PDB file of C-alpha atoms and ligand atoms in Angstrom:
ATOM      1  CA  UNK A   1      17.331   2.825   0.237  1.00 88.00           C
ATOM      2  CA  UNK A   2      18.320   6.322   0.354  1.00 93.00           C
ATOM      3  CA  UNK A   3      16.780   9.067   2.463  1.00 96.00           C
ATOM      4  CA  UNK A   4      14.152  10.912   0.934  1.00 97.00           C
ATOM      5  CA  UNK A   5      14.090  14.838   1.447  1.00 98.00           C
ATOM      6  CA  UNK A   6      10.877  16.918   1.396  1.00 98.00           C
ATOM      7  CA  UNK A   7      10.004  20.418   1.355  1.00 98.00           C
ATOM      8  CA  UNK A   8       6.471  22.126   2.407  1.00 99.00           C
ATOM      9  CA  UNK A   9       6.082  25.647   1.523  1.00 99.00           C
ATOM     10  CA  UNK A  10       2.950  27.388   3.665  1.00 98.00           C
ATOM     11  CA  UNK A  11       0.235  29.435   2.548  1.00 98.00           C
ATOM     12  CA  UNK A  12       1.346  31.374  -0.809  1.00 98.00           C
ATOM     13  CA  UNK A  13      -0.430  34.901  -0.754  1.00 98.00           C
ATOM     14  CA  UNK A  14      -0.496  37.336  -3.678  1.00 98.00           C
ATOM     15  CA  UNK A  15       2.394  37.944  -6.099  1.00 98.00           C
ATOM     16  CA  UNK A  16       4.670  38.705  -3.044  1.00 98.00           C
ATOM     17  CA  UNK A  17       4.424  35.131  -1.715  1.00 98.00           C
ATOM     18  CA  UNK A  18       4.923  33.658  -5.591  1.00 98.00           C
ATOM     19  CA  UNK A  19       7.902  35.516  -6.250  1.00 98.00           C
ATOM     20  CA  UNK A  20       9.183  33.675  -2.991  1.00 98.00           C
ATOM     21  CA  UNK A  21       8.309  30.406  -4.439  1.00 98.00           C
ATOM     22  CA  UNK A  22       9.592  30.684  -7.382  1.00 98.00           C
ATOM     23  CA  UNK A  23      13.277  32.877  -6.153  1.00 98.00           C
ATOM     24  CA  UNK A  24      13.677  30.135  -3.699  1.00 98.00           C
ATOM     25  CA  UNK A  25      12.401  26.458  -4.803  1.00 98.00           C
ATOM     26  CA  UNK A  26      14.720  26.284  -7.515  1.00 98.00           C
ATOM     27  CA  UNK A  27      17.902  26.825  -5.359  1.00 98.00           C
ATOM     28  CA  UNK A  28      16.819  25.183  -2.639  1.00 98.00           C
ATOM     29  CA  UNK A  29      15.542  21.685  -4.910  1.00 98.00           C
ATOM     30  CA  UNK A  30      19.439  22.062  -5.768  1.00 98.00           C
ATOM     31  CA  UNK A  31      21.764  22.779  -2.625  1.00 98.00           C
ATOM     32  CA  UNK A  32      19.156  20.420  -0.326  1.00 98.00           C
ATOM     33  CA  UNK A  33      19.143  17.932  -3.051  1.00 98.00           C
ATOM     34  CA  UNK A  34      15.426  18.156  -2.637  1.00 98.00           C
ATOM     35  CA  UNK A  35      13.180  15.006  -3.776  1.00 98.00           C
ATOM     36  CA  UNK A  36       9.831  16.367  -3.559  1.00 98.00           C
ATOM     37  CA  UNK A  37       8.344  19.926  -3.417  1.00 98.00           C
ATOM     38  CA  UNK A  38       4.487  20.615  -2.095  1.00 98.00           C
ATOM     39  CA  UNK A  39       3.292  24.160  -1.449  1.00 98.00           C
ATOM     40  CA  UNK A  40       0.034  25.467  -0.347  1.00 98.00           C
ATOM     41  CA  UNK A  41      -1.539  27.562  -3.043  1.00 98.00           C
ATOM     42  CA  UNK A  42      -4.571  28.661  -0.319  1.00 98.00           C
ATOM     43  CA  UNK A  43      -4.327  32.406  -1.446  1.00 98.00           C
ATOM     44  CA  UNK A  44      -1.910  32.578  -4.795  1.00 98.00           C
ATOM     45  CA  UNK A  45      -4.148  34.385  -6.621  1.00 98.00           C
ATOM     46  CA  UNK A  46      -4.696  37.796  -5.724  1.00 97.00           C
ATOM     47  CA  UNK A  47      -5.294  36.564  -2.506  1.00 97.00           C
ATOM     48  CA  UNK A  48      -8.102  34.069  -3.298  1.00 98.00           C
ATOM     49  CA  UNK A  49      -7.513  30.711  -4.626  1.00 98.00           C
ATOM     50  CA  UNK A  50      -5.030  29.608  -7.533  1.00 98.00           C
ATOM     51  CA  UNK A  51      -5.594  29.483 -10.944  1.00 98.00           C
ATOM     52  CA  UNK A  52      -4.435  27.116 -13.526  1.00 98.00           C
ATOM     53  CA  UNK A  53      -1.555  29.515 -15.247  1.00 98.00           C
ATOM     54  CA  UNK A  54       0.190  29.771 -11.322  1.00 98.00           C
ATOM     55  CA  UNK A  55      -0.244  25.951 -10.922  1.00 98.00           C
ATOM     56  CA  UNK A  56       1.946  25.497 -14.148  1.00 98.00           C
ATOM     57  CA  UNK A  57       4.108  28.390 -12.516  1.00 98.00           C
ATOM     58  CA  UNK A  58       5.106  26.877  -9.965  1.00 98.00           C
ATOM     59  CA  UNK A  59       5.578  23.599 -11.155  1.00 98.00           C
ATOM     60  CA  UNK A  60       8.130  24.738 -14.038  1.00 98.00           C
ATOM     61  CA  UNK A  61      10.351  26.131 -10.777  1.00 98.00           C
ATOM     62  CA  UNK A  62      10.496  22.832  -9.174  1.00 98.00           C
ATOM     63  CA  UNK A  63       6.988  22.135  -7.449  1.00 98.00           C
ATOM     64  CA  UNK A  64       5.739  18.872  -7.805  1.00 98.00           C
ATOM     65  CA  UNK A  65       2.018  19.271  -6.233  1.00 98.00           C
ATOM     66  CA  UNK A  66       0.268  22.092  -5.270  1.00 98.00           C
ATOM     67  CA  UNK A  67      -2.692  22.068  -2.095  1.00 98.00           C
ATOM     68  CA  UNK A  68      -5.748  23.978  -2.755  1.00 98.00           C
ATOM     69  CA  UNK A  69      -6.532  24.934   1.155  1.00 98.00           C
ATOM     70  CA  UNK A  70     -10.394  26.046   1.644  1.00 98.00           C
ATOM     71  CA  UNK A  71     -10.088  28.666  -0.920  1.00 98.00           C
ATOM     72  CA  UNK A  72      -9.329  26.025  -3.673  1.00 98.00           C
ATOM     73  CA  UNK A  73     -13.061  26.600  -5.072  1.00 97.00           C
ATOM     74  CA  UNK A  74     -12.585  31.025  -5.358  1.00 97.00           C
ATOM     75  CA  UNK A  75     -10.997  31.176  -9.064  1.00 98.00           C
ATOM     76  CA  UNK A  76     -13.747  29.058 -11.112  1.00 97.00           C
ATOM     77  CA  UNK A  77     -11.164  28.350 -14.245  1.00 97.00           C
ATOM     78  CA  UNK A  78      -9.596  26.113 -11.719  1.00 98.00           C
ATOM     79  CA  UNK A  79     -12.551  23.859 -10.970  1.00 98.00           C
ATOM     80  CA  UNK A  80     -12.600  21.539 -14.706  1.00 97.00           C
ATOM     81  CA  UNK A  81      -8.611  21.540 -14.186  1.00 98.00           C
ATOM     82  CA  UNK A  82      -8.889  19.986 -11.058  1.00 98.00           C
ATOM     83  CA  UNK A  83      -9.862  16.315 -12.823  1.00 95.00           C
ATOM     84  CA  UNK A  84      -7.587  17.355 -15.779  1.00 97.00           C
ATOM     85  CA  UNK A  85      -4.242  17.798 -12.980  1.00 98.00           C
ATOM     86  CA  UNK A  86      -3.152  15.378 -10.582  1.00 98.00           C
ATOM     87  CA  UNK A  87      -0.555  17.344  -9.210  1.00 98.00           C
ATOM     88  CA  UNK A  88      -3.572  19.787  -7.603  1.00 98.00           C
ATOM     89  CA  UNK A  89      -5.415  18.602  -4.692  1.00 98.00           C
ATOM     90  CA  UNK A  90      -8.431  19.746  -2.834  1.00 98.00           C
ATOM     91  CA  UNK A  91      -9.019  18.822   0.165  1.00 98.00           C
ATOM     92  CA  UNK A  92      -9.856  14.659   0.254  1.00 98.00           C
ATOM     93  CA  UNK A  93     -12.528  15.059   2.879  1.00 98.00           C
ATOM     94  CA  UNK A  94     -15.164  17.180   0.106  1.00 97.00           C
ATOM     95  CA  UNK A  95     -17.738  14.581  -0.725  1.00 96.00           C
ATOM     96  CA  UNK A  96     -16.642  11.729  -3.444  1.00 93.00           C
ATOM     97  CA  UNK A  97     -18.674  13.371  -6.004  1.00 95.00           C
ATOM     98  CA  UNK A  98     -16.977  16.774  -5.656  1.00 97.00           C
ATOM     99  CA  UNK A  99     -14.450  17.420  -8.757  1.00 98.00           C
ATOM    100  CA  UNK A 100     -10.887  16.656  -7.746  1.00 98.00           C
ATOM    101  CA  UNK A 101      -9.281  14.765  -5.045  1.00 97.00           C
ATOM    102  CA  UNK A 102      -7.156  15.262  -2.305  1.00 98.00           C
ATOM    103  CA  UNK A 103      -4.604  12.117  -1.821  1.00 97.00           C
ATOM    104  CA  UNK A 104      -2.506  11.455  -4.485  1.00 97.00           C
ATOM    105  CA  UNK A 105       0.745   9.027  -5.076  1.00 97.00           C
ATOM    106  CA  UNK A 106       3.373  10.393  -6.899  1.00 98.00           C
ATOM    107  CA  UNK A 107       6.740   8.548  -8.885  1.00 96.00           C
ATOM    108  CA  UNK A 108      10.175   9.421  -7.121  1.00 95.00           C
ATOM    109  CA  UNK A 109      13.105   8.915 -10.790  1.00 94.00           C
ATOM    110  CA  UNK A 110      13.637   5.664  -9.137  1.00 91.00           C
ATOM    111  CA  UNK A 111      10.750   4.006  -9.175  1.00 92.00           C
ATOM    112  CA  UNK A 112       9.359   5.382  -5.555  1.00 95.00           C
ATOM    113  CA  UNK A 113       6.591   6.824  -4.353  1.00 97.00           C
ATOM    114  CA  UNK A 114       5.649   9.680  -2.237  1.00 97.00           C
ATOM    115  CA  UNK A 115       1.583   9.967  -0.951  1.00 97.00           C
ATOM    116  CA  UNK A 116       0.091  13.445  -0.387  1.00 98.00           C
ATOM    117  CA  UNK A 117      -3.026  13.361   1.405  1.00 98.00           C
ATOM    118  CA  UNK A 118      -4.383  16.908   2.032  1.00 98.00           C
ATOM    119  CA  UNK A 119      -7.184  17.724   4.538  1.00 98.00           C
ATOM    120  CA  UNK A 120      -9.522  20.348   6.047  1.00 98.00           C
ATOM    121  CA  UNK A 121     -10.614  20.885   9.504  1.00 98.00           C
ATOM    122  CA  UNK A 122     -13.811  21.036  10.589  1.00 97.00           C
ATOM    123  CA  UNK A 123     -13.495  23.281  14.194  1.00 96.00           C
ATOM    124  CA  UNK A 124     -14.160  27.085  12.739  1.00 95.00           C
ATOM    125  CA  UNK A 125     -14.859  26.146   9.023  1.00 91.00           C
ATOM    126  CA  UNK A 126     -18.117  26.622   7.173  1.00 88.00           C
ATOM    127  CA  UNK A 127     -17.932  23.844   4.786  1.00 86.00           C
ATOM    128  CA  UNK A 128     -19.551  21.106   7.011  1.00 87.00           C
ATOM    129  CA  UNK A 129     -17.470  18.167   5.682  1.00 95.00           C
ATOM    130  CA  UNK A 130     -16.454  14.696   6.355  1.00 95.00           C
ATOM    131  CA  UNK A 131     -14.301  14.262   9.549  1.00 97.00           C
ATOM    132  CA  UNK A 132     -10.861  14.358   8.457  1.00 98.00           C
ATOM    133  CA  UNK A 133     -10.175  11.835  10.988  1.00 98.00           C
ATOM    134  CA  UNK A 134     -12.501   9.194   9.315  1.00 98.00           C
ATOM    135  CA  UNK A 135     -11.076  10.705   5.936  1.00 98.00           C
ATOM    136  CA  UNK A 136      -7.403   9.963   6.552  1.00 98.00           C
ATOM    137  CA  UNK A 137      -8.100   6.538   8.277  1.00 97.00           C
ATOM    138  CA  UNK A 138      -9.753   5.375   4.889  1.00 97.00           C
ATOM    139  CA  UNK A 139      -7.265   6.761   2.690  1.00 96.00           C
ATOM    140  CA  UNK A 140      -4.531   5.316   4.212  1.00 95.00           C
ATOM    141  CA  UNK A 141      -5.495   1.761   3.912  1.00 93.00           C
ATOM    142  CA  UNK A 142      -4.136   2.557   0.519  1.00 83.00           C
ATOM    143  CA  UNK A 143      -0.696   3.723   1.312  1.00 89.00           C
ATOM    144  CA  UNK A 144       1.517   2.110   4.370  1.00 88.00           C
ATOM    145  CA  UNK A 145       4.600   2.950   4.318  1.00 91.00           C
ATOM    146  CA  UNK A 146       7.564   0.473   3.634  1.00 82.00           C
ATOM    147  CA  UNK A 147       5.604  -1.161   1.097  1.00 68.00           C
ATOM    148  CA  UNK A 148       3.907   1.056  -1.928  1.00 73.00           C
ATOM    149  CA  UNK A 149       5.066   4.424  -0.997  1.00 93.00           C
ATOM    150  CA  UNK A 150       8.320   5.232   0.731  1.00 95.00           C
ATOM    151  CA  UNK A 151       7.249   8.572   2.308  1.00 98.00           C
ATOM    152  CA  UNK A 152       3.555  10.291   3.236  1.00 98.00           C
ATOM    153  CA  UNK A 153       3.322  13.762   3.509  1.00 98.00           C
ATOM    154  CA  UNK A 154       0.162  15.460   5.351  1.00 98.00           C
ATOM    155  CA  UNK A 155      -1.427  18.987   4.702  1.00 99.00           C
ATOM    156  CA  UNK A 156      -3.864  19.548   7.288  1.00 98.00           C
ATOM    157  CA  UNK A 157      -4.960  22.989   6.722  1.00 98.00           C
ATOM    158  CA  UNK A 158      -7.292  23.746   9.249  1.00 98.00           C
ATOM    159  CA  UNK A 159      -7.846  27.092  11.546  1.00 98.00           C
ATOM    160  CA  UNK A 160      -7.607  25.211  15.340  1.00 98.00           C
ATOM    161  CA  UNK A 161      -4.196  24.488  16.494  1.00 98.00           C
ATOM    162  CA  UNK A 162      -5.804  21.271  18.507  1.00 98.00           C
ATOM    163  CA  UNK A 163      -7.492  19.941  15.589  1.00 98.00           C
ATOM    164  CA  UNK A 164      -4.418  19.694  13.893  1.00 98.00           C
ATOM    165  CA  UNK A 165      -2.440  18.862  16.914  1.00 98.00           C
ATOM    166  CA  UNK A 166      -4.915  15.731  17.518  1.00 98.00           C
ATOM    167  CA  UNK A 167      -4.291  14.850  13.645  1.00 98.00           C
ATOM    168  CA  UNK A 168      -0.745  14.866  14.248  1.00 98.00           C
ATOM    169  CA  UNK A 169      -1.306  12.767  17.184  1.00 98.00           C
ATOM    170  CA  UNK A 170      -3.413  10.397  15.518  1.00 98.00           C
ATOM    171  CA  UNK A 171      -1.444   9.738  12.352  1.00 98.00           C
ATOM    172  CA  UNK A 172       2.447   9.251  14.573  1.00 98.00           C
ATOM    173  CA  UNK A 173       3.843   6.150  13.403  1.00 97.00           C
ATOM    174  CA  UNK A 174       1.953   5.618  10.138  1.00 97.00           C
ATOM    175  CA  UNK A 175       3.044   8.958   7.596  1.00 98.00           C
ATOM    176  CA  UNK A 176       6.367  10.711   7.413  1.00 98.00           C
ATOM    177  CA  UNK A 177       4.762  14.174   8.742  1.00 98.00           C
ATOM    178  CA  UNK A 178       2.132  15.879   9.522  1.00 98.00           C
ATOM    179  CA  UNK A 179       2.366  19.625   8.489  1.00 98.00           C
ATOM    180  CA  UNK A 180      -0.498  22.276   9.222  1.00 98.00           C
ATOM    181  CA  UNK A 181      -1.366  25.427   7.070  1.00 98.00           C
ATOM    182  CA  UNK A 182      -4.179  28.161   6.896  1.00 98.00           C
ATOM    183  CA  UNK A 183      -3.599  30.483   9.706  1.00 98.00           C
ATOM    184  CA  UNK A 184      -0.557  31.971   7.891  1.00 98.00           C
ATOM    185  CA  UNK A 185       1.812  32.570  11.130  1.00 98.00           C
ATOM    186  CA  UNK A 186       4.376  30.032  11.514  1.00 98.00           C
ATOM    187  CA  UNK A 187       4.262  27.930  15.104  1.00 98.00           C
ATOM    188  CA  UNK A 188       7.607  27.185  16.886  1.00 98.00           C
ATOM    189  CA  UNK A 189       6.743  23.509  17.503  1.00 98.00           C
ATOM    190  CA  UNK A 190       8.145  21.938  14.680  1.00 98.00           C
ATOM    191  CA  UNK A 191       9.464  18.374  16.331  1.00 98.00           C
ATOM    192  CA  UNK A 192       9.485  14.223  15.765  1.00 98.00           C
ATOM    193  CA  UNK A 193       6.433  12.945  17.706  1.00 98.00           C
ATOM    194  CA  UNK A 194       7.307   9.781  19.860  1.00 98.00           C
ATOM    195  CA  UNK A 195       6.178   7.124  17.097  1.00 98.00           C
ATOM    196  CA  UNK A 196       7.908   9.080  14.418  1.00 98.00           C
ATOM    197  CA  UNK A 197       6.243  11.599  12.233  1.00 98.00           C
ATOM    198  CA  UNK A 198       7.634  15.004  11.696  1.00 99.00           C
ATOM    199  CA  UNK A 199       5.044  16.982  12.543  1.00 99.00           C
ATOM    200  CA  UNK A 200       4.575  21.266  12.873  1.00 99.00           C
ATOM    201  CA  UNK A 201       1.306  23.083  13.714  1.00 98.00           C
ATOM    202  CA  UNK A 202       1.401  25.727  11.260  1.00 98.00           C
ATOM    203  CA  UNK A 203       4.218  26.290   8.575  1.00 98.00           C
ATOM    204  CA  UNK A 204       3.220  30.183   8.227  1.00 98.00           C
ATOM    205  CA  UNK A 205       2.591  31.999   4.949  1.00 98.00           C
ATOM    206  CA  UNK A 206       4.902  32.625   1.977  1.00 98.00           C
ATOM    207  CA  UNK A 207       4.090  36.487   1.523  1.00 98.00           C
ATOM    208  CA  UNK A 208       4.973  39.772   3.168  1.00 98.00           C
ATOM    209  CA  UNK A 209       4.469  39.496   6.950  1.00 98.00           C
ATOM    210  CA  UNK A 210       4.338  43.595   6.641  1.00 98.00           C
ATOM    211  CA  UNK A 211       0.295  43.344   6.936  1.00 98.00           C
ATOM    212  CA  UNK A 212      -2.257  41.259   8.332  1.00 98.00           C
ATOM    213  CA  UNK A 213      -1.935  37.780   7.550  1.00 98.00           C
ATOM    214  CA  UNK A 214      -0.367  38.807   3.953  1.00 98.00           C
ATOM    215  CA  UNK A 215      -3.074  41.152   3.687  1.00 98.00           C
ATOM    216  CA  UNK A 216      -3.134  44.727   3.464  1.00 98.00           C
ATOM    217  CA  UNK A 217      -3.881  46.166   6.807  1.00 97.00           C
ATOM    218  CA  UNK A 218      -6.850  48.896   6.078  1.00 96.00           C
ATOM    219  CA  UNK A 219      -9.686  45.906   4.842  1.00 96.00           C
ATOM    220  CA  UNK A 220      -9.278  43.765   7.824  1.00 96.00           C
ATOM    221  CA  UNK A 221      -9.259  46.622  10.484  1.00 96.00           C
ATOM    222  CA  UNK A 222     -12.147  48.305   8.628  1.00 96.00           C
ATOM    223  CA  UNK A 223     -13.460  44.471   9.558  1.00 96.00           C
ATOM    224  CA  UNK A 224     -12.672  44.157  12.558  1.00 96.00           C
ATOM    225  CA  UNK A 225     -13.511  47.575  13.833  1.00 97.00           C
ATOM    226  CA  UNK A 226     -16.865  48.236  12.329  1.00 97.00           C
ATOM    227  CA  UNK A 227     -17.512  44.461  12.009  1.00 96.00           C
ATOM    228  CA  UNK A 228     -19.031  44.723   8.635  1.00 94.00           C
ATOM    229  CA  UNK A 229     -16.974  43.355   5.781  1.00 91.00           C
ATOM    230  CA  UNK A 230     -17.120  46.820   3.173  1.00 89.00           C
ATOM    231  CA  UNK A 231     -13.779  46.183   1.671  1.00 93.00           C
ATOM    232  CA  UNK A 232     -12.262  43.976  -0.706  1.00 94.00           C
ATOM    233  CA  UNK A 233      -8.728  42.282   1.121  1.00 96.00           C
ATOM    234  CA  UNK A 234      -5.798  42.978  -1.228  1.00 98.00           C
ATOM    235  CA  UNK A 235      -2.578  41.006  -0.847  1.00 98.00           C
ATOM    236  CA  UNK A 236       0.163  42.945   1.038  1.00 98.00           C
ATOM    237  CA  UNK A 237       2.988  43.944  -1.766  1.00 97.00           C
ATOM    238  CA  UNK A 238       6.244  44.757   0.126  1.00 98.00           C
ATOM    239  CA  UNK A 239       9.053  41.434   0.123  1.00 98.00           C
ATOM    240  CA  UNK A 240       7.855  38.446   0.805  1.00 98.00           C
ATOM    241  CA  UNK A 241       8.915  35.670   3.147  1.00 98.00           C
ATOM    242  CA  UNK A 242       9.556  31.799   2.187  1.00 98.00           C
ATOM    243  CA  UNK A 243       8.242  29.999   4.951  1.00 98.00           C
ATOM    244  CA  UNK A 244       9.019  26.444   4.074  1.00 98.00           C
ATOM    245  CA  UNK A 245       9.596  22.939   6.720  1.00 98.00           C
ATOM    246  CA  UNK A 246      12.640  20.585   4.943  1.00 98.00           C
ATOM    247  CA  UNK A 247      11.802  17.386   5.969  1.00 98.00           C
ATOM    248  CA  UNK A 248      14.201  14.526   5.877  1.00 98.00           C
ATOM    249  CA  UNK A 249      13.087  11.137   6.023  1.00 98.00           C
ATOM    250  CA  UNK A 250      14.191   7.557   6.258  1.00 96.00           C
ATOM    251  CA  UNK A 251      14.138   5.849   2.924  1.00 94.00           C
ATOM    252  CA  UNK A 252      13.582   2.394   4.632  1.00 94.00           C
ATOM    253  CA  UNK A 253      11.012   3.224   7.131  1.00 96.00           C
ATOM    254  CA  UNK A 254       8.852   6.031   5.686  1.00 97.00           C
ATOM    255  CA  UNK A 255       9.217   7.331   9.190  1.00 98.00           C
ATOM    256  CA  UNK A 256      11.329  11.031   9.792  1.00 98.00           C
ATOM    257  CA  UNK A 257      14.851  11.595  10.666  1.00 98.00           C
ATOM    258  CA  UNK A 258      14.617  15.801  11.100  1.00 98.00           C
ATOM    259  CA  UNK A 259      12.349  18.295  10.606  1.00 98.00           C
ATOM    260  CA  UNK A 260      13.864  21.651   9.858  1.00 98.00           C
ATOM    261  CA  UNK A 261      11.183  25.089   9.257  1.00 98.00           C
ATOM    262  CA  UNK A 262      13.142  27.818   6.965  1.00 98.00           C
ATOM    263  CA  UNK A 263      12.238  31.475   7.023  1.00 98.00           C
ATOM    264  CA  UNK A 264      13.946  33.194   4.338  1.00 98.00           C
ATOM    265  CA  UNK A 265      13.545  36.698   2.933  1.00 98.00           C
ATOM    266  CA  UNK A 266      11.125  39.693   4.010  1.00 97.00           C
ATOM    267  CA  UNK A 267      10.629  41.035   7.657  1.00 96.00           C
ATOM    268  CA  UNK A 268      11.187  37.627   9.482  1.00 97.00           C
ATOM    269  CA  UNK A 269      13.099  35.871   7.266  1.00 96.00           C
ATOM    270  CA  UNK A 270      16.227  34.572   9.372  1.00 86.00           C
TER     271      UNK A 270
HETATM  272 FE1  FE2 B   1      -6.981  28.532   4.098  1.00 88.78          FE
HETATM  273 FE1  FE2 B   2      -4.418  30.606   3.536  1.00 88.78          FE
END
């Protein structure tokens, strides 16, 4: 069985962040020989959220499925099309009854599968969910690799750098990577953990870097400064940055070969 090759793209913010999507996917799908494209789609729109029409955006450039993050829930035209679109996942750990889901299995041309299971952490967040921990153990008694699906990709998108170092941690062996997104800065710990999943703390934010986490700088200093939220956050505007892990992985095994984070474009694009 061949190698399978996948991409993560990190947190997409504002139009700055989609134009990197969609300049880059399409090339790199091609000169990587890419099989399978996720991106994070945490701020897309305007900063909050992701609507249906950028969905359908980004997967006519090459995306096959697009994470929701926490901020999945701001645009309210994308609530229904969660159950109407696979190919977008909230994060699994929302109660069962909550619209959507969050692990999917998708068909490879030949008959393969790739898993995407995407989760949310609970250290620093406000939703008060499931333990992702618990979440992930169930929903892989559906998927092992080497049998139904030939790879499993992870989106933990959670704020603490332990939580989603422990997740790492705890899922080594049994999916092809573990990649984190949410705090929007890319982490220089991208690595093979000793059992064999490709794993990467935080794969930063597709978006201009010129600006507070993608954000224009005056809202969040007025924040921080004053500490009373007064202004609406707009998303930053100058070139954006593709910041995007290409994961290789062993087409027998499930388990990774080399994980490889790209920075392309903007102020730290390499
Ligand atoms: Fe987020
Ligand atoms: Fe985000």
């Amino acid at each position: 069985m061949s190698d399978i090759k996948l991409l993560f793209c990190g947190d997409v913010v504002g139009r700055a962040g989609r134009e990197a999507v969609v300049k880059h996917v399409p090339r790199l799908r091609k000169e990587h020989a890419l099989d399978f494209v996720v991106v994070s789609g945490d701020n897309a729109a305007r900063g909050f959220g992701i609507t249906p029409e950028i969905c359908r955006e980004f997967y006519e450039c090459g995306v096959d499925v697009v994470t929701g993050g926490d901020h999945v829930w701001d645009q309210k035209e994308t609530h229904p099309y969660l159950d109407r679109e696979p190919r977008l996942l909230r994060p699994h750990n929302f109660p069962e009854k909550t619209v959507g889901k969050g692990f999917g299995m998708y068909p490879l041309p030949d008959g393969r599968k790739i898993a995407v299971l995407h989760l949310l952490g609970q250290v620093f967040h406000k939703e008060y969910l499931d333990c992702p921990f618990a979440c992930a153990e169930k929903a892989l008694t559906h998927a092992r690799m080497g049998h139904q699906v030939a790879a499993i990709l992870v989106d933990m998108h959670a704020e603490a750098t332990s939580e989603k170092c422990a997740m790492g941690v705890f899922l080594d062996g049994r999916v092809s990577a573990v990649v984190g997104s949410h705090t929007h800065i890319p982490t220089a710990d991208a690595r093979i953990l000793p059992k064999g999943t490709a794993y990467q703390t935080d794969v930063g934010m597709c978006g201009d870097y010129n600006s507070v986490i993608g954000f224009d700088a005056e809202a969040p200093l007025l924040m921080f400064t004053t500490k009373v939220r007064k202004m609406r956050m707009q998303p930053a505007a100058g070139e954006g940055t593709l910041a995007a892990t290409l994961i290789t992985v062993n087409g027998e095994t499930g388990l990774a070969r080399s994980i490889t984070p790209l920075l392309l474009d903007g102020v730290i694009g390499q």
